[in-house]
CSV table of C-alpha atoms and ligand atoms in Angstrom, one decimal:
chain,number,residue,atom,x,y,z
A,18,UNK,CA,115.0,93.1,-96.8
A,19,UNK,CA,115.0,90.5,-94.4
A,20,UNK,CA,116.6,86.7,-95.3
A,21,UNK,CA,113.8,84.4,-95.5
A,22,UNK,CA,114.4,81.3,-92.6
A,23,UNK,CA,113.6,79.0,-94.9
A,24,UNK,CA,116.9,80.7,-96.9
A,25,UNK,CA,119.0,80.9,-93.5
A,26,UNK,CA,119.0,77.3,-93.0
A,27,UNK,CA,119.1,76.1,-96.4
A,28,UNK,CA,122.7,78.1,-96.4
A,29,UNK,CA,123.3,77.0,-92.8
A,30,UNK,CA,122.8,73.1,-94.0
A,31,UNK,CA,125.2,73.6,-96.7
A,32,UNK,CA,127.7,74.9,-94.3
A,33,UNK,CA,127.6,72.0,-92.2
A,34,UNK,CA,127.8,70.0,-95.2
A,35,UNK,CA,131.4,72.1,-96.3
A,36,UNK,CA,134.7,70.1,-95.7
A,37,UNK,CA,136.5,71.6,-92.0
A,38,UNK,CA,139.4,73.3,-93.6
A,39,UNK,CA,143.0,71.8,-92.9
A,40,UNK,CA,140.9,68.5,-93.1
A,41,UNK,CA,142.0,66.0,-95.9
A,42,UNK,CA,139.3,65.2,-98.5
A,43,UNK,CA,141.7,64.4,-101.0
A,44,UNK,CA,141.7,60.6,-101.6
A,45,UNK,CA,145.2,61.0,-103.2
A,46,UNK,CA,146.7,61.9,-99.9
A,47,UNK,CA,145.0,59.2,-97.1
A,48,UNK,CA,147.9,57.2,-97.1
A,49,UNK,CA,148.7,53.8,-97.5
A,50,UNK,CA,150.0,52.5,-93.8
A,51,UNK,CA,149.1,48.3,-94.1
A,52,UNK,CA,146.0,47.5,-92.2
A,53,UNK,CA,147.0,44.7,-88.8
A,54,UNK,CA,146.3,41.7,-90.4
A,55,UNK,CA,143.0,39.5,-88.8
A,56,UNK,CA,145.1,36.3,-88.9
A,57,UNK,CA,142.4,33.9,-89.9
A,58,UNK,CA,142.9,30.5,-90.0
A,59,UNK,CA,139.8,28.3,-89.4
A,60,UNK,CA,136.3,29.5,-88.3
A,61,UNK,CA,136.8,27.3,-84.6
A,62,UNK,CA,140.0,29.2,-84.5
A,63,UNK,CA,138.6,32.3,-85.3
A,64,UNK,CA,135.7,32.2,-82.4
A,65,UNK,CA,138.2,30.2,-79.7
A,66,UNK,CA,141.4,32.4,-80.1
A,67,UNK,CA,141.4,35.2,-82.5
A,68,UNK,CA,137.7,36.9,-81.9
A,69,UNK,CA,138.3,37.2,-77.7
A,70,UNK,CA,142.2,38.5,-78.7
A,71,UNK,CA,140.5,41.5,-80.7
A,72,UNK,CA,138.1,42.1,-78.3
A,73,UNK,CA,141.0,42.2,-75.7
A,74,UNK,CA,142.5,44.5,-78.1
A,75,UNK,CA,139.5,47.1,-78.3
A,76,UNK,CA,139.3,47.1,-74.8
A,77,UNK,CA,142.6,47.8,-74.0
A,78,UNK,CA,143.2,50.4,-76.9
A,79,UNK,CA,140.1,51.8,-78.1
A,80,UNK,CA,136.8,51.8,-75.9
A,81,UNK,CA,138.0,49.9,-72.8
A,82,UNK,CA,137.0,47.2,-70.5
A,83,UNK,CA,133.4,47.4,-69.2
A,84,UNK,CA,133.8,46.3,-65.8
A,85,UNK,CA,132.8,43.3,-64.1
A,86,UNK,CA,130.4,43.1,-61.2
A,87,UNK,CA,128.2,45.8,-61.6
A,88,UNK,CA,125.3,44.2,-60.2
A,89,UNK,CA,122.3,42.6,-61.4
A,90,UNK,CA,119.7,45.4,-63.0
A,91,UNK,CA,116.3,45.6,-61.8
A,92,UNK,CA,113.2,46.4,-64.3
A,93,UNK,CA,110.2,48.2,-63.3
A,94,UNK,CA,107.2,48.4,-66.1
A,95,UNK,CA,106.5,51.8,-65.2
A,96,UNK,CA,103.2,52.4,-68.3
A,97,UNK,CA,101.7,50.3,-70.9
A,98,UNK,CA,99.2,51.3,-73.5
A,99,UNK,CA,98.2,48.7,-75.3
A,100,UNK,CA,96.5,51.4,-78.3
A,101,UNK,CA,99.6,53.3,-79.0
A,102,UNK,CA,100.1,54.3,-82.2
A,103,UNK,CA,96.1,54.8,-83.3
A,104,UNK,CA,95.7,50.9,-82.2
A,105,UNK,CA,99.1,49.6,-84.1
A,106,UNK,CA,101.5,48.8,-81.2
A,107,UNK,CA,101.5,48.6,-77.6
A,108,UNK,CA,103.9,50.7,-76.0
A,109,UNK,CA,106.0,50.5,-72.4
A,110,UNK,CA,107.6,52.5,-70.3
A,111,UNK,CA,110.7,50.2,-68.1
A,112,UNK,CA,112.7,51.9,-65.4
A,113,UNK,CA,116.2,50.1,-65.2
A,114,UNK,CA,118.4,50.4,-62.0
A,115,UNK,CA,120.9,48.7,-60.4
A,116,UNK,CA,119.8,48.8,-56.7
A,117,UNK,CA,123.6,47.8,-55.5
A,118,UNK,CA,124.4,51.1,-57.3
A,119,UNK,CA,121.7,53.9,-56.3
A,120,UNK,CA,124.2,56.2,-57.1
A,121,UNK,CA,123.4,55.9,-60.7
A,122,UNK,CA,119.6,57.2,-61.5
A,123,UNK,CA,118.8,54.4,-64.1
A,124,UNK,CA,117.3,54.4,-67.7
A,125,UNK,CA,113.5,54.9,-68.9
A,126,UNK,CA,113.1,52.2,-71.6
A,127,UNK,CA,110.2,52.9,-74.0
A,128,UNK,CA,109.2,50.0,-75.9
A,129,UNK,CA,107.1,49.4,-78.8
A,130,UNK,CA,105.6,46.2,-80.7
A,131,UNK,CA,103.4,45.8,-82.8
A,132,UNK,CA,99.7,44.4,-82.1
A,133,UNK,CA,99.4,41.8,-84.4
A,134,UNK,CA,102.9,39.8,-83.7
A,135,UNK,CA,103.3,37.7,-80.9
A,136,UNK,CA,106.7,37.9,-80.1
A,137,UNK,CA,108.3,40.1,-82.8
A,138,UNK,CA,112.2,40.7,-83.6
A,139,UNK,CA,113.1,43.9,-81.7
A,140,UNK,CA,115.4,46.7,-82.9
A,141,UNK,CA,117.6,48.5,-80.2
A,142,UNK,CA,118.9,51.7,-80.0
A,143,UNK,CA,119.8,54.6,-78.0
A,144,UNK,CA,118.3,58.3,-78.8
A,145,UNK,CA,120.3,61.9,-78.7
A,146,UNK,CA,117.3,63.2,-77.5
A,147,UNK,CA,115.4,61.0,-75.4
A,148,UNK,CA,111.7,59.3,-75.7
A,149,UNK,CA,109.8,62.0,-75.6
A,150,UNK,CA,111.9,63.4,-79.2
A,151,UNK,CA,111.9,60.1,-80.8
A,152,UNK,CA,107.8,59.8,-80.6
A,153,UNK,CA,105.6,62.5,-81.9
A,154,UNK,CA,102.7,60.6,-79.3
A,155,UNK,CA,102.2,63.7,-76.4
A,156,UNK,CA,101.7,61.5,-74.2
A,157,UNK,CA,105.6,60.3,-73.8
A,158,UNK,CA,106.5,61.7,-70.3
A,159,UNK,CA,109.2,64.5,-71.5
A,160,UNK,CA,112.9,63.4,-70.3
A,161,UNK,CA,113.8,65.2,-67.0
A,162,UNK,CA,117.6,64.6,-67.9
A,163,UNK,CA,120.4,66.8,-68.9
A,164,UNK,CA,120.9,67.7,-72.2
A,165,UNK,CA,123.5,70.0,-74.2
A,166,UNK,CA,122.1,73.3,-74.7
A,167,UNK,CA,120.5,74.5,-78.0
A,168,UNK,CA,118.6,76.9,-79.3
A,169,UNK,CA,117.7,75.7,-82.4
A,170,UNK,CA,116.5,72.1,-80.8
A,171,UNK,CA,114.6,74.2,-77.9
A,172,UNK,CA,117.0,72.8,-75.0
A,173,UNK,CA,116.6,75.3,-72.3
A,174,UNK,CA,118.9,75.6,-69.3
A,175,UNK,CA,120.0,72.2,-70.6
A,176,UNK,CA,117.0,70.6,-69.9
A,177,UNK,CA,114.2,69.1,-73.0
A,178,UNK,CA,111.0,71.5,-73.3
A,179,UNK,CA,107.6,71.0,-75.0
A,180,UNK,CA,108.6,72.4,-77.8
A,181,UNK,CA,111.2,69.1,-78.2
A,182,UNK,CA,108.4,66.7,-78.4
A,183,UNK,CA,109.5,64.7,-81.8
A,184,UNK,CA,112.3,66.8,-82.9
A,185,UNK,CA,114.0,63.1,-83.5
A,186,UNK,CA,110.9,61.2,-84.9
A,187,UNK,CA,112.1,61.6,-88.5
A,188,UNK,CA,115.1,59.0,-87.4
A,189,UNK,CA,112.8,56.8,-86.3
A,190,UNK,CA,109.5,55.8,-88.6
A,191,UNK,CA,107.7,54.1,-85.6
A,192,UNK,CA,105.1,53.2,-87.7
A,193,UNK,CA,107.1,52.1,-90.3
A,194,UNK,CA,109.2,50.0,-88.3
A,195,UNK,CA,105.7,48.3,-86.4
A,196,UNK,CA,104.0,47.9,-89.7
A,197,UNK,CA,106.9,45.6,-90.7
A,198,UNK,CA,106.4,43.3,-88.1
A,199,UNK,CA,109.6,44.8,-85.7
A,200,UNK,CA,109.3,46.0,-82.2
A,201,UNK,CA,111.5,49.0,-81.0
A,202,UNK,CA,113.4,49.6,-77.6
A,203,UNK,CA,115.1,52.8,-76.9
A,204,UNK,CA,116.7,55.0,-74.6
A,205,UNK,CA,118.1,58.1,-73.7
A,206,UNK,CA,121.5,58.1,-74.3
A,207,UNK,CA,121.9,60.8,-71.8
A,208,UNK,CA,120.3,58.6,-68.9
A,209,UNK,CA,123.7,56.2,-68.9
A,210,UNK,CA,126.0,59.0,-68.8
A,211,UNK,CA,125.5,62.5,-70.0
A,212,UNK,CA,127.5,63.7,-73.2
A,213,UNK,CA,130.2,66.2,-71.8
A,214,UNK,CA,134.0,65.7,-70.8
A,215,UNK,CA,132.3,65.2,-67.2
A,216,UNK,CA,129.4,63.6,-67.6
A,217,UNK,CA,130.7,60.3,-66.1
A,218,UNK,CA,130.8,61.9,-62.6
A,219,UNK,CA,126.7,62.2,-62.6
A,220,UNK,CA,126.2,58.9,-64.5
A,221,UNK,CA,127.0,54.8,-64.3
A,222,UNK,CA,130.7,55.3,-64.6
A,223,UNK,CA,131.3,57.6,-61.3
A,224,UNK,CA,128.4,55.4,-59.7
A,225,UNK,CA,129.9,51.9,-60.4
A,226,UNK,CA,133.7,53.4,-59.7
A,227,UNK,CA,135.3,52.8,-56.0
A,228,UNK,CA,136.5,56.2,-56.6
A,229,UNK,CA,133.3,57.8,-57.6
A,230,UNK,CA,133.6,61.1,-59.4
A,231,UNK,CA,137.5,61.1,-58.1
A,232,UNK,CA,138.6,58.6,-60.6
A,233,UNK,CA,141.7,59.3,-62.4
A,234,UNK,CA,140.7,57.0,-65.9
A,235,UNK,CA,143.3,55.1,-66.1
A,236,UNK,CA,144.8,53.5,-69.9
A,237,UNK,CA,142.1,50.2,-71.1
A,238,UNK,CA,139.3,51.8,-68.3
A,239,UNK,CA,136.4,52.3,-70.1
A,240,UNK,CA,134.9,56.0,-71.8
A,241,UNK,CA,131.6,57.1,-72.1
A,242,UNK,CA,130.9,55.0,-75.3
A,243,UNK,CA,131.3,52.0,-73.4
A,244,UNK,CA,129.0,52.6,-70.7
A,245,UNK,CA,126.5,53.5,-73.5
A,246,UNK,CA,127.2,50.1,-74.6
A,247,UNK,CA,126.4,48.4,-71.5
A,248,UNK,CA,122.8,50.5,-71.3
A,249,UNK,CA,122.0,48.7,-74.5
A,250,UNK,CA,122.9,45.5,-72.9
A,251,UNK,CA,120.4,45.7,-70.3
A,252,UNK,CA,117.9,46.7,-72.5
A,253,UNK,CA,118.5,43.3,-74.2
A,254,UNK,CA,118.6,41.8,-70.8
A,255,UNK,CA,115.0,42.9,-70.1
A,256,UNK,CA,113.6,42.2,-73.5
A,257,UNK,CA,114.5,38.6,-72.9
A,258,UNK,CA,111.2,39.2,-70.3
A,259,UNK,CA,109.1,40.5,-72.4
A,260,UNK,CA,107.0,38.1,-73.9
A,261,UNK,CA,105.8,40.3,-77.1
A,262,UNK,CA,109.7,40.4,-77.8
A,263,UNK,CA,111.4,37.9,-79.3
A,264,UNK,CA,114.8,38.2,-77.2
A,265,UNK,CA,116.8,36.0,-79.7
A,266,UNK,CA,116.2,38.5,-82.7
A,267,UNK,CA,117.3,41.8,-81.8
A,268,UNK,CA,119.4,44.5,-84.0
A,269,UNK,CA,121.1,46.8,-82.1
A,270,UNK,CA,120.8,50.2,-84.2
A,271,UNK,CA,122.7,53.8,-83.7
A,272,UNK,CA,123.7,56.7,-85.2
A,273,UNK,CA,127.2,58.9,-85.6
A,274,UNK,CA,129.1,58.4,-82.1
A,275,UNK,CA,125.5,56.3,-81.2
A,276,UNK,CA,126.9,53.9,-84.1
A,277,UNK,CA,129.8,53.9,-82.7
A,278,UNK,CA,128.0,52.8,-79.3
A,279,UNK,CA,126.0,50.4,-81.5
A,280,UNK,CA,129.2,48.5,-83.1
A,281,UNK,CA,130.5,48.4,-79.9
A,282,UNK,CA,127.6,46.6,-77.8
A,283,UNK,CA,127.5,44.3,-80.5
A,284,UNK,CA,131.4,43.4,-80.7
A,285,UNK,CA,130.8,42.8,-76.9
A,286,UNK,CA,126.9,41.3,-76.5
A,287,UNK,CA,126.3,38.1,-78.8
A,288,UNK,CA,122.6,38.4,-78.0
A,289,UNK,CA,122.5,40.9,-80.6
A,290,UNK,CA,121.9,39.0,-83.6
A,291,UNK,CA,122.0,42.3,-85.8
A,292,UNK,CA,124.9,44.9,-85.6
A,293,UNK,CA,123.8,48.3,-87.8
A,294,UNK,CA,126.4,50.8,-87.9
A,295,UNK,CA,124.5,54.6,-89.5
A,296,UNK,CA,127.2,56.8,-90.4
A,297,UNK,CA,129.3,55.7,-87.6
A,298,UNK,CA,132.8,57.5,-89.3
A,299,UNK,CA,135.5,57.3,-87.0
A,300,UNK,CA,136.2,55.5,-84.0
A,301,UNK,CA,133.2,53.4,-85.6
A,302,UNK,CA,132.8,51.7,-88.9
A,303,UNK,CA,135.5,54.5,-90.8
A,304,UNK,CA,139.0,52.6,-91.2
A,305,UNK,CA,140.9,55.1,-89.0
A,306,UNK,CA,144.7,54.5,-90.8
A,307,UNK,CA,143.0,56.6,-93.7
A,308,UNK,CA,143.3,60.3,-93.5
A,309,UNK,CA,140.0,61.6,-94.4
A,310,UNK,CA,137.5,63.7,-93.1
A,311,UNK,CA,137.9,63.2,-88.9
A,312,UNK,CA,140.9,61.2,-87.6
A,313,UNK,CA,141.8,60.1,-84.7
A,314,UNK,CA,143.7,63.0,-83.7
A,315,UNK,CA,140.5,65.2,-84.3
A,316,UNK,CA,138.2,63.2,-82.5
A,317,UNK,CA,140.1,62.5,-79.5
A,318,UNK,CA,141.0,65.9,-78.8
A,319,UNK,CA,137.3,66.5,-79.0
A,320,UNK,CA,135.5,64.0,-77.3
A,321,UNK,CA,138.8,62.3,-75.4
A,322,UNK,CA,135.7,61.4,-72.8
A,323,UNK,CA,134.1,58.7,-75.2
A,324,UNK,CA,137.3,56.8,-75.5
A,325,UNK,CA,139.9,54.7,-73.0
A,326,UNK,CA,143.1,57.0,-72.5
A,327,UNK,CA,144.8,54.9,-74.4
A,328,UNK,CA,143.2,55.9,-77.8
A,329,UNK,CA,144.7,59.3,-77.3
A,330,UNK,CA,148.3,58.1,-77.7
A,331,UNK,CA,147.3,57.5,-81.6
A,332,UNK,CA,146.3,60.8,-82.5
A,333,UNK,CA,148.3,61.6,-85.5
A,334,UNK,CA,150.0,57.9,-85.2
A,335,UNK,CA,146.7,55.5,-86.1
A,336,UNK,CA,149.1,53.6,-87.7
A,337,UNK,CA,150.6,52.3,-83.8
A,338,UNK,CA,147.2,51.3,-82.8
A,339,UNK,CA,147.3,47.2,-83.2
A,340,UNK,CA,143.6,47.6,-84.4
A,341,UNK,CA,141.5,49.1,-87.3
A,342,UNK,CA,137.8,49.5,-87.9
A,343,UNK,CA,138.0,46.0,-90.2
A,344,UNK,CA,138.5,44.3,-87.1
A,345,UNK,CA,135.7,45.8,-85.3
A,346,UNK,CA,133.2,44.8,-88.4
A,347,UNK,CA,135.0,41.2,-88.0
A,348,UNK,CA,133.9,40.9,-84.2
A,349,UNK,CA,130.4,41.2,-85.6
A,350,UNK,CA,130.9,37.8,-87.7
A,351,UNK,CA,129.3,35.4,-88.1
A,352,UNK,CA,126.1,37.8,-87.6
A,353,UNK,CA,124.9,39.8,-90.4
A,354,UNK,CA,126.1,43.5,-89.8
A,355,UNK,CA,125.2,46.7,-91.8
A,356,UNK,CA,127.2,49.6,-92.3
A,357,UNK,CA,125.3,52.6,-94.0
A,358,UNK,CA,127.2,55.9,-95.1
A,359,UNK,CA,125.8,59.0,-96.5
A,360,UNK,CA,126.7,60.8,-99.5
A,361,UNK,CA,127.8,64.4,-98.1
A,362,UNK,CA,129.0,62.8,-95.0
A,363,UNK,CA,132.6,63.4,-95.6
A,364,UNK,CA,133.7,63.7,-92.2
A,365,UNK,CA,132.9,60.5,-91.7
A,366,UNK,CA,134.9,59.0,-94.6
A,367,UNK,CA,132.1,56.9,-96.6
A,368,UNK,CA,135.2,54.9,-98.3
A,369,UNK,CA,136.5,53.7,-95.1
A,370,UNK,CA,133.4,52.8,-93.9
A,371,UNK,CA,132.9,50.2,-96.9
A,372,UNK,CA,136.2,49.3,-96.6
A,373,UNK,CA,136.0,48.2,-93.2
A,374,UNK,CA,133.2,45.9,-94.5
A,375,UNK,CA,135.4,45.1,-97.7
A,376,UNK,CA,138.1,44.0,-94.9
A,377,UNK,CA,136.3,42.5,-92.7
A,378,UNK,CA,134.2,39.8,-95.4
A,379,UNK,CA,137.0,37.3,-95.1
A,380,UNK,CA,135.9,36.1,-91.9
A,381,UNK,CA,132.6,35.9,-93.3
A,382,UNK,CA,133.9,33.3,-95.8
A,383,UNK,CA,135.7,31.0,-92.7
A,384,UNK,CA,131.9,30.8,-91.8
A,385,UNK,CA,131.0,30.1,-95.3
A,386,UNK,CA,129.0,33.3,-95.5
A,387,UNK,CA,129.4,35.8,-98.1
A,388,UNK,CA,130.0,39.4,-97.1
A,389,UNK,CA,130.3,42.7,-98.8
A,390,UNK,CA,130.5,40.8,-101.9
A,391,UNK,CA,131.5,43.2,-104.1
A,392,UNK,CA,135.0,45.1,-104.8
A,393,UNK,CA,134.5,48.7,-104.8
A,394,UNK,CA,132.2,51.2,-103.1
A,395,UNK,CA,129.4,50.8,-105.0
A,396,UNK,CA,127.1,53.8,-106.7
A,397,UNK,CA,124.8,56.2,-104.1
A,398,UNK,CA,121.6,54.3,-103.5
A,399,UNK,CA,122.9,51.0,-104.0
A,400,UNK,CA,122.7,48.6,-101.5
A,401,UNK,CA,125.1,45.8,-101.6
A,402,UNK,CA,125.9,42.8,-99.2
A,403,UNK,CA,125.0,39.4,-98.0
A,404,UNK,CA,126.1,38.5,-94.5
A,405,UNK,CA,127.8,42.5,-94.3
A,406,UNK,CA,125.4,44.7,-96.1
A,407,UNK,CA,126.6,48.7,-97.0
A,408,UNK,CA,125.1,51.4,-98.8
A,409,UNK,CA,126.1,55.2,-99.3
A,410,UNK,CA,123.0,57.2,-99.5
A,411,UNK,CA,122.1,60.4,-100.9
A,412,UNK,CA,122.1,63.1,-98.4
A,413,UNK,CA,123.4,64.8,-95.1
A,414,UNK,CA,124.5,62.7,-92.0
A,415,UNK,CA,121.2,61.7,-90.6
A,416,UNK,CA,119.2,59.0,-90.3
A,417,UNK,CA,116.0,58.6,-92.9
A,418,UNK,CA,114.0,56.3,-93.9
A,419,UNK,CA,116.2,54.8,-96.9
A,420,UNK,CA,118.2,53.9,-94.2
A,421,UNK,CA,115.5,52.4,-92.7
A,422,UNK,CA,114.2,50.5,-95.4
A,423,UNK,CA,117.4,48.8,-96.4
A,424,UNK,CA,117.6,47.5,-92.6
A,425,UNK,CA,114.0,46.5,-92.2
A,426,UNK,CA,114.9,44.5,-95.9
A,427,UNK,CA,118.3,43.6,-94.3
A,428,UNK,CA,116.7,41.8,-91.2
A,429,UNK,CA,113.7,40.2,-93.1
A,430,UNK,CA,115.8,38.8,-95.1
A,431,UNK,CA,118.2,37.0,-92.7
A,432,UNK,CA,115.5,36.4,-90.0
A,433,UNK,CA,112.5,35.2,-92.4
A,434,UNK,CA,111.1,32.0,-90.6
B,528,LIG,C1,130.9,64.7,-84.5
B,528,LIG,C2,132.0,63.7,-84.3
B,528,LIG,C3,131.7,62.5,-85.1
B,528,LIG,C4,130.3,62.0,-84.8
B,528,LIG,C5,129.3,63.1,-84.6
B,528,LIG,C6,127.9,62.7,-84.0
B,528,LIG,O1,131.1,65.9,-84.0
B,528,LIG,O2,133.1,64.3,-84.9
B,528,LIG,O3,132.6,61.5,-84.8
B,528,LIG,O4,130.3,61.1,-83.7
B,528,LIG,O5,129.8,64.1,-83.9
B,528,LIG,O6,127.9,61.8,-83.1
B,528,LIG,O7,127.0,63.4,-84.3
């Protein structure tokens, strides 16, 4: 008898859910190396002296420096529809470029908000699938771009079919989002710099580089996560044109090594009001002196390409690196920032994603903000936080609409007029 499908990837969720063997899951053995301390003094200090010396220190060990003088962007509205969504929302199309750079092809923007606001509070966030996945409207022109190959998400010859159309709506409830009064803007990641140890050579990185696609990256040079950062920086830049955003409320949103991206553009890019962090784990929101789930040794022998060279000289040493993920939460303050874990995500280390928070709440105080507010992890489903909000839901690494809900709550709440 054949296995039903339904059966095949019920067991083939479960198995992405089981720990990676020779990985610790065993809270008894993350260690205890002493996190850097945030030196805080006063809140003047604090935005004067300490917050640029952190950033310095990201740059130079983590992510790297985004460089200067890339050039002014240009923005093209390329389609509007002002009946998207059944009548709910307008949506637009915006072509980003650089024209000093033609090297690089640009980014397709599609934009949402909502009918009845005027200028509404915008979320911001980059997709692993592009436009065309994260709307189920058929409409969406499908994303020409390349894409890493996959069967299962019907990604032919690296490149998105029909058959793609919406594979990542359930991440994000458009309707949902518009019905709470919140515009969306969102990219293909994949349009800044594709996803693979050379990806750079095709994307903004080679085309902003003297070199081109003969750089040698060199240690505090930037990886592909910070070149996503910057695409999500000129999507801000263009939403402050738009006048059915508002360009002084906007949440920058991501997922996994997209949350990474998104904690990262907001360290760097004030105009970001809101930092969310979804299951970000390591080289995000996880605290990476704990060993649990991925570390820093995994990670940058996988993906060394999302990282400065740098971060690679810590692999099985995180205790060397002068920063931890506390201090990346910290460069979010005073903004409100989320961090969300999920409940089988293991990998990702829920408890040193809350800790990071945990850590990071002191600055909160110099501001006279509360932050995590509370001591321990608290229970699945329980959403905790003032100015640093956490929750560990129930579930797989993803993105649903809990998730959702808490941040729609999250940015009512701090934004209500
Ligand atoms: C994993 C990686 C994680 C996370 C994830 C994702 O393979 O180990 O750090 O970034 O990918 O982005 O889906």
């Amino acid at each position: 008898m054949r296995t039903p499908l339904f059966l095949l990837l019920a067991a083939s969720a479960a198995l992405a859910q089981t720990p990676r063997p020779g990985v610790n899951y065993d809270e008894a053995k993350v260690g205890s190396d002493p996190l850097p301390d945030l030196k805080l003094t006063t809140a003047e200090e604090w935005t004067q002296k300490r917050r640029p010396e952190i950033l310095k220190l990201f740059e130079d060990n983590v992510y790297g420096k985004t460089p200067a003088g890339i050039g002014a962007p240009k923005f093209e509205v390329t389609a509007t529809k002002t009946d998207a969504l059944g009548g709910l929302a307008t949506r637009k199309f915006i072509h980003i470029s650089l024209p000093d750079r033609p090297a690089w092809p640009g980014m397709d923007v599609m934009l949402y908000t909502p009918n009845n606001v005027k200028a509404a509070p915008c979320f911001v966030g980059l997709s692993f699938g592009g436009n065309h996945a994260v709307s189920t409207e058929p409409d969406v022109p499908l994303s020409t771009r390349w894409m890493r190959e996959s069967k299962e998400k019907n990604i032919v010859e690296h490149h998105a079919t029909e058959a793609t159309r919406g594979t990542e709506s359930s991440r994000w409830p458009l309707e949902m989002i518009l019905k709470r009064g919140f515009a969306v803007a969102t990219a293909y990641y994949g349009d800044i710099e594709p996803d693979h140890a050379d990806g750079w050579k095709e994307g903004l990185r080679a085309a902003v580089s003297k070199e081109g696609a003969n750089t040698v990256w060199k240690d505090g040079e930037w990886g592909a996560i910070g070149a996503w950062a910057w695409g999500l920086s000129r999507i801000a830049d263009y939403l402050q044109t738009d006048p059915q955003v508002d360009g002084r409320h906007l949440a920058v949103i991501g997922h996994s090594r997209l949350g990474k991206t998104s904690l990262w553009a907001g360290a760097q890019d004030e105009r970001f009001g809101i930092v969310i962090s979804n299951d970000s784990g390591e080289g995000g929101a996880a605290l990476m002196r704990r060993d649990f789930g991925e570390t820093t040794a995994i990670i940058t022998k996988a993906f060394p390409h999302w990282f400065t060279p740098t971060y690679k000289s810590f692999a099985g040493n995180a205790a060397a690196c002068p920063v931890d993920a506390h201090m990346l939460i910290a460069l979010a303050a005073p903004r409100p920032i989320y961090i969300a874990s999920a409940g089988e995500d293991h990998w990702a280390d829920q408890k040193g994603e809350f800790l990071s928070g945990k850590f990071a709440s002191p600055v909160y105080a110099l501001f006279g903000k509360k932050g995590v507010g509370v001591e321990e992890q608290p229970a699945i489903d329980t959403p905790v936080g003032d100015f640093v909000g956490y929750h560990n839901r129930t579930g797989k690494h993803d993105v649903t609409d809990y998730d959702w809900t808490q941040y729609l709550n999250f940015a009512a709440r701090h934004w209500a007029k």
